mmCIF file of C-alpha atoms in Angstrom:
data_model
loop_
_atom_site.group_PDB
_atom_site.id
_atom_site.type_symbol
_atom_site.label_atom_id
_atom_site.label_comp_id
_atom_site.label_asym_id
_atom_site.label_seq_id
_atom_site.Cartn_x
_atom_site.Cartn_y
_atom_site.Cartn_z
ATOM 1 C CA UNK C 1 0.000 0.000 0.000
ATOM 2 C CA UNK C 2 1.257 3.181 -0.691
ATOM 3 C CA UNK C 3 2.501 5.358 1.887
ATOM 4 C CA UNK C 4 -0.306 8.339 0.714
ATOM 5 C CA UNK C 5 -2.737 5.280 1.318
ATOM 6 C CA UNK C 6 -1.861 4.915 4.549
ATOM 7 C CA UNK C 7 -2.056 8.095 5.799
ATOM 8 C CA UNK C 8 -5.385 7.808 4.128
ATOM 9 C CA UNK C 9 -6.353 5.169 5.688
ATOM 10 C CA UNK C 10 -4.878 6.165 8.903
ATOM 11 C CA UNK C 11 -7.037 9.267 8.938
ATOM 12 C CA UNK C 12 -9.892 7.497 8.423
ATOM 13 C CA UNK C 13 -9.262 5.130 11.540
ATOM 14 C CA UNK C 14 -8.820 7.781 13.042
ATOM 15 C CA UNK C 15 -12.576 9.415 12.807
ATOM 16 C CA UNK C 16 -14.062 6.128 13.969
ATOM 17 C CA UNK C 17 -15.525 6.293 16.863
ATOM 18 C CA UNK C 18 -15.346 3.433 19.485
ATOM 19 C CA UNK C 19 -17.952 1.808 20.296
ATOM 20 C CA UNK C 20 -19.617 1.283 23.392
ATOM 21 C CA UNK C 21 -17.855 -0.943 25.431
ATOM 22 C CA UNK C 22 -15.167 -1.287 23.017
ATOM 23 C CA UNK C 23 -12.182 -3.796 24.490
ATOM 24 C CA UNK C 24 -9.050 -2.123 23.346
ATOM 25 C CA UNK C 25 -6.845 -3.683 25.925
ATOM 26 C CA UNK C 26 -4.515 -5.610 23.449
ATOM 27 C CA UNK C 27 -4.137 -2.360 21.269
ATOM 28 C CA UNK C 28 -3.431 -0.213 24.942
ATOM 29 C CA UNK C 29 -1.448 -2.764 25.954
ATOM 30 C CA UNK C 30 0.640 -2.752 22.726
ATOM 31 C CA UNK C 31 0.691 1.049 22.911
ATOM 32 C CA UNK C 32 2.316 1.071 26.269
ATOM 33 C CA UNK C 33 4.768 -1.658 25.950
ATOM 34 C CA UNK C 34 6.042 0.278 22.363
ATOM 35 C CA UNK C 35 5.875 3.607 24.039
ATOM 36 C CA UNK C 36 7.879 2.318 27.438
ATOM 37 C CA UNK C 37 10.595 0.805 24.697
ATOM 38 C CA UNK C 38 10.447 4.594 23.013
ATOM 39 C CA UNK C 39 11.441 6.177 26.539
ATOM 40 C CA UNK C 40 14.070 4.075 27.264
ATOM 41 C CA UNK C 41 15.485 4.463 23.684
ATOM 42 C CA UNK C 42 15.040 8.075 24.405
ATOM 43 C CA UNK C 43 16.639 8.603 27.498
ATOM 44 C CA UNK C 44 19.838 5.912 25.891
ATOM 45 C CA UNK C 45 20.367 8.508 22.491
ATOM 46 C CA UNK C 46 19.998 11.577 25.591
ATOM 47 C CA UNK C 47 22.345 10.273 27.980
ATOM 48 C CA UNK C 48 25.034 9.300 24.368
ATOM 49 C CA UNK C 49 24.379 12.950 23.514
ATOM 50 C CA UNK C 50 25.109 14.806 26.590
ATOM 51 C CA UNK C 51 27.571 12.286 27.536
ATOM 52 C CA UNK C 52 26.108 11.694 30.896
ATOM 53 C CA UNK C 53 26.024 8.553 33.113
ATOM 54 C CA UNK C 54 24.327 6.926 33.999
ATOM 55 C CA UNK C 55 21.494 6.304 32.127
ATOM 56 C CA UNK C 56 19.653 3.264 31.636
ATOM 57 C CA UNK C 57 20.836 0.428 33.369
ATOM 58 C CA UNK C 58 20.969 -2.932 31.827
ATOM 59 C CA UNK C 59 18.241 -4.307 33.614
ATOM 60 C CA UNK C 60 16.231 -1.731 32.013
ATOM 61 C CA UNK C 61 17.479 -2.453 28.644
ATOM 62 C CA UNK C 62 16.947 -5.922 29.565
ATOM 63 C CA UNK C 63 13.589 -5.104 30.780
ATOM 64 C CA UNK C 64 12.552 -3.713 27.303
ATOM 65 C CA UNK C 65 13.843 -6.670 25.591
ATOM 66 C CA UNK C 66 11.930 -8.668 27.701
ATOM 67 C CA UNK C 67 8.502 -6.865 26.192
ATOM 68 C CA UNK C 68 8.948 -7.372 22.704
ATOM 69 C CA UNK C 69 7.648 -11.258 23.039
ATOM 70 C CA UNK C 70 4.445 -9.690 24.482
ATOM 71 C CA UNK C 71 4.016 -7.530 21.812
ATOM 72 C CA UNK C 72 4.450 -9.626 19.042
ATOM 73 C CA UNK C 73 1.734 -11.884 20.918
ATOM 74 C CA UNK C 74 -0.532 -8.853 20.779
ATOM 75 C CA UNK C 75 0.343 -7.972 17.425
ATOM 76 C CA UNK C 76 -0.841 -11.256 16.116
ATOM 77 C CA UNK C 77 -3.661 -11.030 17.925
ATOM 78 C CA UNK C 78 -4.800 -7.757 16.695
ATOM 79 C CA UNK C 79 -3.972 -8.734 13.218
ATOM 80 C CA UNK C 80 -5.656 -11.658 13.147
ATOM 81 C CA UNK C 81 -8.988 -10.363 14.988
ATOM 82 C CA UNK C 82 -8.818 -7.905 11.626
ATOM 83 C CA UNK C 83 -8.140 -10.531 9.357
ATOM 84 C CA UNK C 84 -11.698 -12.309 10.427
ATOM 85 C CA UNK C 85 -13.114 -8.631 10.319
ATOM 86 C CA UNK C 86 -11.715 -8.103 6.523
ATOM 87 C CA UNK C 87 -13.265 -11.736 6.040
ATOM 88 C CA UNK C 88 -16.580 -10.870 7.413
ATOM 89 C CA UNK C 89 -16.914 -7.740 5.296
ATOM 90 C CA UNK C 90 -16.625 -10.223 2.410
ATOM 91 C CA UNK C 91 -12.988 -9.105 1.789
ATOM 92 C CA UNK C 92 -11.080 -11.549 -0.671
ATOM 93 C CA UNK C 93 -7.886 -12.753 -0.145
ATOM 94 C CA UNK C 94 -6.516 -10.965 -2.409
ATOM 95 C CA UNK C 95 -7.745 -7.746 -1.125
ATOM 96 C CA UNK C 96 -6.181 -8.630 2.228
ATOM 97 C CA UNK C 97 -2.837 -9.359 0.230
ATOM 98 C CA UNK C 98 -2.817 -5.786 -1.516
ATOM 99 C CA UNK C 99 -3.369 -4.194 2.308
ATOM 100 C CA UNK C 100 -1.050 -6.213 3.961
ATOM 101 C CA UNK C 101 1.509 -5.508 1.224
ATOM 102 C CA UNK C 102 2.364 -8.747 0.275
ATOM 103 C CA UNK C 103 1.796 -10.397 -3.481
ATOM 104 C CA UNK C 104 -0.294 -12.783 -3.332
ATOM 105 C CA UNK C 105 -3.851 -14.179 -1.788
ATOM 106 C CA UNK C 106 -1.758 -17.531 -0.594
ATOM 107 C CA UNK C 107 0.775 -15.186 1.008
ATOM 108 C CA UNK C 108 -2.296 -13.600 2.888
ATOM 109 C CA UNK C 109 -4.436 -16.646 3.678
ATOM 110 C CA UNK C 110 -0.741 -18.502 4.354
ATOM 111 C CA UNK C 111 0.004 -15.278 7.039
ATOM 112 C CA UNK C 112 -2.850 -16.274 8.719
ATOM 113 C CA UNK C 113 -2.815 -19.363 9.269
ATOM 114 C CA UNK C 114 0.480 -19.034 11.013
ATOM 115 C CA UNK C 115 -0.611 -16.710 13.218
ATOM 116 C CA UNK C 116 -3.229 -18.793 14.288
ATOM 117 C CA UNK C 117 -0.876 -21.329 15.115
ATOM 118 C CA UNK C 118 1.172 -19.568 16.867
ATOM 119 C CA UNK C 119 -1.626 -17.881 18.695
ATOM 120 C CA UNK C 120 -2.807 -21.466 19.350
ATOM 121 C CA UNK C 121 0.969 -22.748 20.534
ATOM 122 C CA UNK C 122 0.520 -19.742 23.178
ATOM 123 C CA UNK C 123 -2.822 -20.716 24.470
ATOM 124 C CA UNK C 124 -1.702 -24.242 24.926
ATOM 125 C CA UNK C 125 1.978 -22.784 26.571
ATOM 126 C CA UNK C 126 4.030 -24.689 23.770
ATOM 127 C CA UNK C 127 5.627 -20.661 23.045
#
């Protein structure tokens, strides 16, 4: 998708409103956990800059490593829950391709079906 598309797109997200008793826990969630890694990597390229110590410690660093497997967890979740949205609107394959930027409807319908998987190994604690 093209990056004008996006911002498109992103706009139009944007403008929706939630709905009543929306859940947006995995998105806040995500939010948080990315915006906690944008701190730290914040306060690391301040403290390199000024030349100051100290500044994050490694157990923060190590801290902030330690979110990213959440996040991809929440990721997939979010991308599959609109997957079955895009598939519920009637949405092809191939549509879901073009948006997710890859080439193919196999790619897509291939995408998620590993994500399921994986969401699956999670549930069952094989991840």
């Amino acid at each position: 998708m093209p990056r004008d598309a996006r911002q498109q797109a992103r706009d139009r997200l944007s403008a929706l409103a939630p709905a009543p008793g929306d859940d947006t826990t995995a998105a806040r969630r995500l939010e948080q956990n990315a915006s906690l890694v944008g701190r730290l990597l914040a306060a690391a390229g301040e403290q390199s800059v000024q030349g100051q110590e100290p500044g994050p410690v490694p157990d923060d660093v190590g801290a902030a490593l330690g979110l990213f497997e959440d996040m991809r967890e929440q990721l997939d979740r979010l991308e599959t829950q609109v997957v079955i949205e895009a598939r519920r609107r009637a949405m092809d394959w191939r549509q879901i391709a073009r948006h997710q930027g890859l080439n193919s409807s196999q790619a897509a319908s291939q995408r998620y079906q590993r994500l399921m998987t994986r969401l699956e190994e999670i549930r069952q604690g094989v991840r």
